[in-house]
PDB file of C-alpha atoms in Angstrom:
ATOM      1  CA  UNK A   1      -6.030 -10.039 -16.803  1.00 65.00           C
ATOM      2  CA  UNK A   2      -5.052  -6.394 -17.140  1.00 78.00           C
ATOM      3  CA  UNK A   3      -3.869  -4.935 -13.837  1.00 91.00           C
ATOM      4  CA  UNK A   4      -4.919  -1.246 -12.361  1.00 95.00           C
ATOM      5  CA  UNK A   5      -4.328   1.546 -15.060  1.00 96.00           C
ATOM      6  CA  UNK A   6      -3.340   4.860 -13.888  1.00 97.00           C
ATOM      7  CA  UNK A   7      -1.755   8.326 -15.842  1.00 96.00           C
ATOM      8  CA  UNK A   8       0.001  10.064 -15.346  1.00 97.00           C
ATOM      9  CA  UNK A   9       2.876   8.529 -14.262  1.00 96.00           C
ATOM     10  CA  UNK A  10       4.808  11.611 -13.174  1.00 97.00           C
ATOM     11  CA  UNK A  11       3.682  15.364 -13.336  1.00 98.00           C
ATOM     12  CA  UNK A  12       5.603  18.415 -12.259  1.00 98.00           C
ATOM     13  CA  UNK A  13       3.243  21.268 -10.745  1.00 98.00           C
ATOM     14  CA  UNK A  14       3.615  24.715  -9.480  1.00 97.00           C
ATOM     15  CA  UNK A  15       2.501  25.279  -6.118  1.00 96.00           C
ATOM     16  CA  UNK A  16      -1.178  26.604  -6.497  1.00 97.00           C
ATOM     17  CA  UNK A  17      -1.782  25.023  -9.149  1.00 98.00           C
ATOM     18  CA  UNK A  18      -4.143  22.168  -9.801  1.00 98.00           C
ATOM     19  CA  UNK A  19      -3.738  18.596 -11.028  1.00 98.00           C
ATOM     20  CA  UNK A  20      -5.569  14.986 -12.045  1.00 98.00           C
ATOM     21  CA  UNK A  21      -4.771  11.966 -12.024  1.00 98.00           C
ATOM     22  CA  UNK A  22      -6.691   8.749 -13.595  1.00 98.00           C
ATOM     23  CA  UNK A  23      -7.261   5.164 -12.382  1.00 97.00           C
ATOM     24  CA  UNK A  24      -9.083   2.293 -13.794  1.00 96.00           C
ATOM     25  CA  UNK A  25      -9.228  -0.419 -11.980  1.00 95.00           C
ATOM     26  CA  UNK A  26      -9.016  -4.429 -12.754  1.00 94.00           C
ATOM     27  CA  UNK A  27     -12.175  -4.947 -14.957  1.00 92.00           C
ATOM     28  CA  UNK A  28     -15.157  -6.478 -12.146  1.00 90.00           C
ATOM     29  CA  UNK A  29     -13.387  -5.140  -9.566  1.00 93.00           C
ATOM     30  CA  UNK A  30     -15.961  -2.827  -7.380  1.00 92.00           C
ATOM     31  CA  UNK A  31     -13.914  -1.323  -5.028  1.00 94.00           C
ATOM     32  CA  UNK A  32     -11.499   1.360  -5.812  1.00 96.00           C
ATOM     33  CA  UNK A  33      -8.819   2.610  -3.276  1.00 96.00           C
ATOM     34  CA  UNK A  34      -6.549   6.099  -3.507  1.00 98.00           C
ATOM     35  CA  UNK A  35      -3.661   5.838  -1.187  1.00 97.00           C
ATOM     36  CA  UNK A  36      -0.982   8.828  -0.668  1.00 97.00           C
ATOM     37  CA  UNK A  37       2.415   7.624  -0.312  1.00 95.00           C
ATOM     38  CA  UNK A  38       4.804  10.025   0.540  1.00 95.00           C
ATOM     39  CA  UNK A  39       8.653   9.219   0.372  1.00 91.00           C
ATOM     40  CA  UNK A  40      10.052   6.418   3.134  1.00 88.00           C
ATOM     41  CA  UNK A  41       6.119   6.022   4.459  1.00 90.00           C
ATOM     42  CA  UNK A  42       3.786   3.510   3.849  1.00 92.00           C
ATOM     43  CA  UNK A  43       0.347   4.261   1.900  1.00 93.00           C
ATOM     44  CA  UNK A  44      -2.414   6.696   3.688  1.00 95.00           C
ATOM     45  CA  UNK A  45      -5.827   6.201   2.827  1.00 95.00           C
ATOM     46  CA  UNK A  46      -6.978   9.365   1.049  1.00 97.00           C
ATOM     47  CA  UNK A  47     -10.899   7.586  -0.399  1.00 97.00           C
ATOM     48  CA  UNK A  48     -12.461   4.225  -0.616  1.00 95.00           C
ATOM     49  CA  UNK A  49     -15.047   3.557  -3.322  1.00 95.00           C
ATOM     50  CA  UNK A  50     -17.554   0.599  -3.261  1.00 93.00           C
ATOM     51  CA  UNK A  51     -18.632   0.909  -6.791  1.00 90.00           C
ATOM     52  CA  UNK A  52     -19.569   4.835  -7.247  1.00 87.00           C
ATOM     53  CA  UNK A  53     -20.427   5.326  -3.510  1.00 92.00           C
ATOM     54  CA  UNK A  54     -18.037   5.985  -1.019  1.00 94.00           C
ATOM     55  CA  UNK A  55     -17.014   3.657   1.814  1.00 92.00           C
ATOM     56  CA  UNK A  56     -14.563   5.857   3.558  1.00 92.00           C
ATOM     57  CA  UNK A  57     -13.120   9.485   3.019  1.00 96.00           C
ATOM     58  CA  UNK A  58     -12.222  10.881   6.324  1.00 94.00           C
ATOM     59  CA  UNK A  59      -8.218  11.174   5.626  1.00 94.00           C
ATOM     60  CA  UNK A  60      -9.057  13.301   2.445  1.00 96.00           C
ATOM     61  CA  UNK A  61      -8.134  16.728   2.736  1.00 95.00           C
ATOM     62  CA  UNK A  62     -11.687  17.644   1.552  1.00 95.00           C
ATOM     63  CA  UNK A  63     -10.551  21.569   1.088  1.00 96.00           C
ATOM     64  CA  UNK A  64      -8.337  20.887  -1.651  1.00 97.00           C
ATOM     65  CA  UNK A  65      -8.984  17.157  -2.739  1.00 98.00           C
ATOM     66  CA  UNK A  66     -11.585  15.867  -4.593  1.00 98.00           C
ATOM     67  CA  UNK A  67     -12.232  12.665  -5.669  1.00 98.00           C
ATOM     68  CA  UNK A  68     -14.894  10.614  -8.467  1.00 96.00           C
ATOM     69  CA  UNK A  69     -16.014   7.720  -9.856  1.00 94.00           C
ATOM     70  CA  UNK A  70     -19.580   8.542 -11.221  1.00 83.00           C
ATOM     71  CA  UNK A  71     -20.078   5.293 -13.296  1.00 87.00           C
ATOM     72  CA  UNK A  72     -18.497   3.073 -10.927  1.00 86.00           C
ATOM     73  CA  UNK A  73     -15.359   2.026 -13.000  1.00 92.00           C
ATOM     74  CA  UNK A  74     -12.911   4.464 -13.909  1.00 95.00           C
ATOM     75  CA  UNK A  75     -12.413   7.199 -10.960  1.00 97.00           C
ATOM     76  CA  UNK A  76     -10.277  10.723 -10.935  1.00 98.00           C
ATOM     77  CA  UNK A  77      -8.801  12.261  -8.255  1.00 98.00           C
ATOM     78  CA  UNK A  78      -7.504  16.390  -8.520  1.00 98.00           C
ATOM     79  CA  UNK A  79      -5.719  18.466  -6.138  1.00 98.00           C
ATOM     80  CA  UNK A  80      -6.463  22.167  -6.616  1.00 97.00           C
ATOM     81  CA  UNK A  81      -4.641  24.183  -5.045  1.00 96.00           C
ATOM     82  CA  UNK A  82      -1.587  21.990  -4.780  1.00 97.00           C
ATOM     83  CA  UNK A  83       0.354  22.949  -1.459  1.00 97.00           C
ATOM     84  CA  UNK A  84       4.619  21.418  -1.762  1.00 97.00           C
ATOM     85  CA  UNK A  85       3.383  18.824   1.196  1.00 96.00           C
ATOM     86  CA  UNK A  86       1.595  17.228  -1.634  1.00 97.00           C
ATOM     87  CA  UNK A  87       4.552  16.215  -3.466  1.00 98.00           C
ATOM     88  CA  UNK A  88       4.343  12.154  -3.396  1.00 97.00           C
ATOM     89  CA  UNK A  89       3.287   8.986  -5.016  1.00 97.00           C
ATOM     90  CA  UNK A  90      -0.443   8.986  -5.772  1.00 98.00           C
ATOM     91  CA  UNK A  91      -1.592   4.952  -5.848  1.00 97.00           C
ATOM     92  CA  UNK A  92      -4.686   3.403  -6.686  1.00 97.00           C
ATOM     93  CA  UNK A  93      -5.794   0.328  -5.669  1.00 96.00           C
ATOM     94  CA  UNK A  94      -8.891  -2.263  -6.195  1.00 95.00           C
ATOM     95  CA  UNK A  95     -10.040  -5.493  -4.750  1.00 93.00           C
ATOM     96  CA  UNK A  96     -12.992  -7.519  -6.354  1.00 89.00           C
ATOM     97  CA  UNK A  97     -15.203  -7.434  -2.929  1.00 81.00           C
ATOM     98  CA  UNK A  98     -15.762  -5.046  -0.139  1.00 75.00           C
ATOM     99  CA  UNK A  99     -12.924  -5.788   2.132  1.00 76.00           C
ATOM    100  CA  UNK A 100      -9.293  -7.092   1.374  1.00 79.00           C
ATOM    101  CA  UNK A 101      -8.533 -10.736   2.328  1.00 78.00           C
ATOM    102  CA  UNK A 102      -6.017 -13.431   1.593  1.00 75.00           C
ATOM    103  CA  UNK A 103      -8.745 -14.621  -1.122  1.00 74.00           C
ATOM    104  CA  UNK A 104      -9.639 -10.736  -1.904  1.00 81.00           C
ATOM    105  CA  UNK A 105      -6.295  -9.041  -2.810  1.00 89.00           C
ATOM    106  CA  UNK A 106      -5.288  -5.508  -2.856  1.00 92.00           C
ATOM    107  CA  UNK A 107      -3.778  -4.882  -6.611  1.00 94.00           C
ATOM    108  CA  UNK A 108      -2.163  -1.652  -6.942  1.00 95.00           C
ATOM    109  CA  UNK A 109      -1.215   0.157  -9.870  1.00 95.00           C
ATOM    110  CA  UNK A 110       2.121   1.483 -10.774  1.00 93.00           C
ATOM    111  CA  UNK A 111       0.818   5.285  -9.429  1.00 96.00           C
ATOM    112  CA  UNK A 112       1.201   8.801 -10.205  1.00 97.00           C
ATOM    113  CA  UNK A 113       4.427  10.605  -9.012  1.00 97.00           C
ATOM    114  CA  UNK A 114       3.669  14.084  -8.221  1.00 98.00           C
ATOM    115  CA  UNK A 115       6.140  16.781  -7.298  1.00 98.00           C
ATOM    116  CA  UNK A 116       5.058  20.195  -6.503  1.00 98.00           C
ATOM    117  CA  UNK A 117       7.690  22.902  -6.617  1.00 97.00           C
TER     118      UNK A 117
ATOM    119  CA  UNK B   1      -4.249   5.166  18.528  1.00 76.00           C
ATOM    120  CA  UNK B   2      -3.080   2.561  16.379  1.00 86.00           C
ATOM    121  CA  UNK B   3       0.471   1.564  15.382  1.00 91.00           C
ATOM    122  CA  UNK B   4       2.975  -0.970  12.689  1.00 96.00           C
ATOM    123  CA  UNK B   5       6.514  -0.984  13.733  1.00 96.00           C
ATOM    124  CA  UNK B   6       8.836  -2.496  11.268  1.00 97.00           C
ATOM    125  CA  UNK B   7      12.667  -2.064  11.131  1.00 97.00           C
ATOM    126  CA  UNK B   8      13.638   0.974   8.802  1.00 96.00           C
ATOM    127  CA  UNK B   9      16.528  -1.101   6.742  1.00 97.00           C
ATOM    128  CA  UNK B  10      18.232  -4.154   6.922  1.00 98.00           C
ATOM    129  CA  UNK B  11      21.558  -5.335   4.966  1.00 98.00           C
ATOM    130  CA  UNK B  12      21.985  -9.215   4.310  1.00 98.00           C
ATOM    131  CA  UNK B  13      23.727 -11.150   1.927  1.00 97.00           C
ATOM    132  CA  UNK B  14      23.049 -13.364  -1.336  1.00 97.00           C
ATOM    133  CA  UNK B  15      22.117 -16.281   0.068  1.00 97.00           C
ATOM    134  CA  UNK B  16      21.480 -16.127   3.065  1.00 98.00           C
ATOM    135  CA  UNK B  17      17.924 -15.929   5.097  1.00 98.00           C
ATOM    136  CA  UNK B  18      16.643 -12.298   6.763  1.00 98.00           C
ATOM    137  CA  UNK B  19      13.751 -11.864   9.218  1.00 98.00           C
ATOM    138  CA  UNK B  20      11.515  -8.812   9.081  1.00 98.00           C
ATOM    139  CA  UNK B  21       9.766  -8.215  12.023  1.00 98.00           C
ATOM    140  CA  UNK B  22       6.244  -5.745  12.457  1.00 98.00           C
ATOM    141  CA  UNK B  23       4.703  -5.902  15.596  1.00 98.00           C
ATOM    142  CA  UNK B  24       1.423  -4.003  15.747  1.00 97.00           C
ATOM    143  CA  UNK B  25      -1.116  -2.345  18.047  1.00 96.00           C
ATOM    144  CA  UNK B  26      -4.407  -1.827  16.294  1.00 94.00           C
ATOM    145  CA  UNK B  27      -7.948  -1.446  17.223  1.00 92.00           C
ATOM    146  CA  UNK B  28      -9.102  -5.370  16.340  1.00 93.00           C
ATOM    147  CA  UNK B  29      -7.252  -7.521  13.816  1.00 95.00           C
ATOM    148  CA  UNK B  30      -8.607  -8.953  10.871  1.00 93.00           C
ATOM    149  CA  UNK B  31      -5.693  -9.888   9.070  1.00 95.00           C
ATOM    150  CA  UNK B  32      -2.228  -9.063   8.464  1.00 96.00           C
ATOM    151  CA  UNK B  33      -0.561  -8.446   4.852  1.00 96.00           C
ATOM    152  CA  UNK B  34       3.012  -7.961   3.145  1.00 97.00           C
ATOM    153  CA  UNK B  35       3.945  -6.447   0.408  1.00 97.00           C
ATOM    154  CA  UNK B  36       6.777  -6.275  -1.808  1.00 97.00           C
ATOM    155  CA  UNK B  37       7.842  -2.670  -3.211  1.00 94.00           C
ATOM    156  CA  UNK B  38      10.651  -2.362  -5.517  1.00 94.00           C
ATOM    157  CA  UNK B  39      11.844   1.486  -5.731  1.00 91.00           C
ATOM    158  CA  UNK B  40       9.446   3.299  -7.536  1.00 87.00           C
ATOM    159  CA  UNK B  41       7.541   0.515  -8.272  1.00 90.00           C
ATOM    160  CA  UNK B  42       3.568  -0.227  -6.983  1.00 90.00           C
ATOM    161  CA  UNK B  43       3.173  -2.692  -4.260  1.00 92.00           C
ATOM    162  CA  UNK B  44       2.477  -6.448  -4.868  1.00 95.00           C
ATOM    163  CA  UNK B  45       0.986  -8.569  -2.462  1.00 95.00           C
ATOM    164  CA  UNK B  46       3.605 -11.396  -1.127  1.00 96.00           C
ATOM    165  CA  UNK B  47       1.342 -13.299   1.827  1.00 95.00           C
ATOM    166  CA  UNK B  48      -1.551 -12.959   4.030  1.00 95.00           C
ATOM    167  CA  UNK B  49      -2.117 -14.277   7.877  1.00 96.00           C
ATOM    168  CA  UNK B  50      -5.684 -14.166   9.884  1.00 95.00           C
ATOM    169  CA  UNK B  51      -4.767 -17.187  11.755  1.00 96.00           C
ATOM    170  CA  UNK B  52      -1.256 -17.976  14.094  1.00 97.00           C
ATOM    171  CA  UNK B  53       1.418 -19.683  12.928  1.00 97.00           C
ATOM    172  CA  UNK B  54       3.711 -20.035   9.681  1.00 97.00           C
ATOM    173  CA  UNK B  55       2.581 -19.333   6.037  1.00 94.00           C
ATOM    174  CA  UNK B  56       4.590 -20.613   3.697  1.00 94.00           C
ATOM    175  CA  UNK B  57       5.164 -20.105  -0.361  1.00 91.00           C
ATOM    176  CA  UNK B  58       8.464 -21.003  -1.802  1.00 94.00           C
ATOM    177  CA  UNK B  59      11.293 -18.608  -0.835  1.00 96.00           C
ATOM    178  CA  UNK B  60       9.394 -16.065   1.490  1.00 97.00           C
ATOM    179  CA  UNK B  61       7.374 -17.408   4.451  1.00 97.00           C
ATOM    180  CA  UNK B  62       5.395 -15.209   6.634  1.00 98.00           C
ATOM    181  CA  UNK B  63       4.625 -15.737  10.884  1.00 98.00           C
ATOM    182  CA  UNK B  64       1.475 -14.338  13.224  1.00 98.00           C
ATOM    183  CA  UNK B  65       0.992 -14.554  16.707  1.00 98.00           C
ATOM    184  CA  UNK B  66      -2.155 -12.433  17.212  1.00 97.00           C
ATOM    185  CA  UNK B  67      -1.451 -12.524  21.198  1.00 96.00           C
ATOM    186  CA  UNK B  68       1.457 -10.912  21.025  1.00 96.00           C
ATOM    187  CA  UNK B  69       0.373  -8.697  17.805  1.00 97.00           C
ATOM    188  CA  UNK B  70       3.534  -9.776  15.908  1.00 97.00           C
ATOM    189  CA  UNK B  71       4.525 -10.661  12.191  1.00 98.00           C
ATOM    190  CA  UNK B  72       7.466 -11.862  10.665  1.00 98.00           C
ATOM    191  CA  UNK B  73       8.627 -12.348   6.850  1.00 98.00           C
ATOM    192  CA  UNK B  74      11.599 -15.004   6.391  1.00 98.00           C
ATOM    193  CA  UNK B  75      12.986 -14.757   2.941  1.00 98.00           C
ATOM    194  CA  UNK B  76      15.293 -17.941   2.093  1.00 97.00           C
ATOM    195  CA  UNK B  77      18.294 -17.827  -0.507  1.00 98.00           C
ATOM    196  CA  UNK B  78      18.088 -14.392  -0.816  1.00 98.00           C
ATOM    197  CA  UNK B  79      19.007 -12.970  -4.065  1.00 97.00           C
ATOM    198  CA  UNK B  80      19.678  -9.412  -5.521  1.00 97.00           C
ATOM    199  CA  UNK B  81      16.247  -8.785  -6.703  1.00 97.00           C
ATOM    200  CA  UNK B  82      15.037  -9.391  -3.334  1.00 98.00           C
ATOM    201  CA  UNK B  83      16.569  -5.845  -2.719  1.00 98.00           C
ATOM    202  CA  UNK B  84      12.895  -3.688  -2.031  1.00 97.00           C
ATOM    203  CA  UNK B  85      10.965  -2.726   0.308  1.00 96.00           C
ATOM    204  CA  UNK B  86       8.571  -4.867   2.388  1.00 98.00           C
ATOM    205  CA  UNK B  87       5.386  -3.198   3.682  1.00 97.00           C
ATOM    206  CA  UNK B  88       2.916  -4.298   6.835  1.00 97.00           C
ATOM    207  CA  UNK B  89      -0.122  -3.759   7.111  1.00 96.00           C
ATOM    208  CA  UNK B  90      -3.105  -4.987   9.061  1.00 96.00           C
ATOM    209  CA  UNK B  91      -6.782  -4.870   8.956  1.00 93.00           C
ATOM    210  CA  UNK B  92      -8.485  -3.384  11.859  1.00 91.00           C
ATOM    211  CA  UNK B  93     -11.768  -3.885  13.144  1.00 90.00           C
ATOM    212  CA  UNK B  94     -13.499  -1.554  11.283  1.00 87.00           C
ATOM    213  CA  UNK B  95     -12.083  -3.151   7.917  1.00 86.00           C
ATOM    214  CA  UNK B  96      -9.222  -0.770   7.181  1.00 88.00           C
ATOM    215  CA  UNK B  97      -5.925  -1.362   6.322  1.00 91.00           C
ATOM    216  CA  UNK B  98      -3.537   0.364   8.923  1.00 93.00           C
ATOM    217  CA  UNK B  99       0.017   0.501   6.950  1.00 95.00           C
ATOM    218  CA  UNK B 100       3.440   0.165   8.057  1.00 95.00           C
ATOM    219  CA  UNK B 101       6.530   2.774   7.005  1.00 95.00           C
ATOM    220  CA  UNK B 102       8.644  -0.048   5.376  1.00 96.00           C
ATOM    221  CA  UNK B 103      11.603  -2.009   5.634  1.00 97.00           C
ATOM    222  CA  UNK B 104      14.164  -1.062   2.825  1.00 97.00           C
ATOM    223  CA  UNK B 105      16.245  -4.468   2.399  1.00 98.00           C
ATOM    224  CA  UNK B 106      19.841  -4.386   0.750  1.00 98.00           C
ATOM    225  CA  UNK B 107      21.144  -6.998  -0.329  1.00 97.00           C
ATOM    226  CA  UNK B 108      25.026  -7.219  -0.581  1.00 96.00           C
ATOM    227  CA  UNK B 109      27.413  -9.794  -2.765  1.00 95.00           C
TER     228      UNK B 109
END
């Protein structure tokens, strides 16, 4: 099966600026995970999707993040304005059920690399 | 508040057999994960424990003792592309994966 899709892989941003990045998930899979990895840390929740309703989005930085998947497949997150502390790798993430298990794997995909001078 | 503690690095050698602790202090446990991360790679899942006692699956085997909230990952035979880093990270009560920092492993000639 085709793993978890996401562009771009790397984008280099002015401070202020604003920026998007893409995920689709493994095909069937309804939940959708973004996770903010910043260098020698592990991932930080930023949204959790449960097919086009969210589950959990209390570590997004709602002033400047923002974060959709209106048809329940495909989602988009954007940062506008970028701030330097959001220089890191951007990963998305899906599982076929609600919660991940031993039988209900997280599958990431190979992330966005963001660097905001 | 809730916590993973995992070693920052470890050096071993080709060959040879490395533990990699995490002990953890979360609210509830519903499972414990590792993952593999090769440098600017994406995660990929390497074992999963709800239950105490020893997973195993060829080369890598992975420990739990939920009393003492503590994980281990034994990798046997080690070989250079075992050189990554190895995430925890464990489910808490409400469902949500709490994540480790990472243990870079080098592996030496």
């Amino acid at each position: 099966e085709a793993g978890v899709a996401q562009s771009p892989r790397y984008k280099i941003i002015e401070k202020r600026q604003s920026v998007a990045f893409w995920c689709n998930p493994i095909s069937g899979h309804a939940t959708l995970y973004w996770y903010q990895q910043i260098l020698g840390q592990g991932p930080k929740l930023l949204i959790q999707f449960q097919n086009n309703g969210v589950v959990d989005d209390s570590q997004l930085p709602k002033d400047r993040f923002s974060a959709e998947r209106l048809k329940g497949v495909d989602s988009t997150l954007k940062i506008q304005p970028a701030k330097l502390e959001d220089s890191a790798v951007y990963l998305c993430a899906s599982t076929y059920g609600g919660s991940a298990s031993g039988a209900n794997v997280l599958t990431f995909g190979a992330g966005s690399r963001l660097t905001v001078l | 508040g809730q916590n993973i503690d995992q070693p920052t690095e470890m050096t071993a050698t080709e060959g040879a057999i490395v533990q990699i602790n995490c002990t953890y202090q979360t609210s509830g446990f519903n499972g414990l994960f590792w993952y593999q991360q090769h440098a600017g790679e994406a995660p990929t899942f390497l074992s999963y424990n709800v239950l105490d006692g020893l997973e195993e699956k060829g080369r890598f085997s992975s420990f739990l003792s939920r009393s003492k909230g503590y994980s281990y990952l034994l990798l046997k035979e080690l070989q250079m592309k075992d050189s990554a880093s190895y995430l925890c990270a464990v489910m808490d009560s409400n469902y949500q994966l709490i994540w480790g920092a990472g243990t870079k492993l080098i592996i030496k000639p």
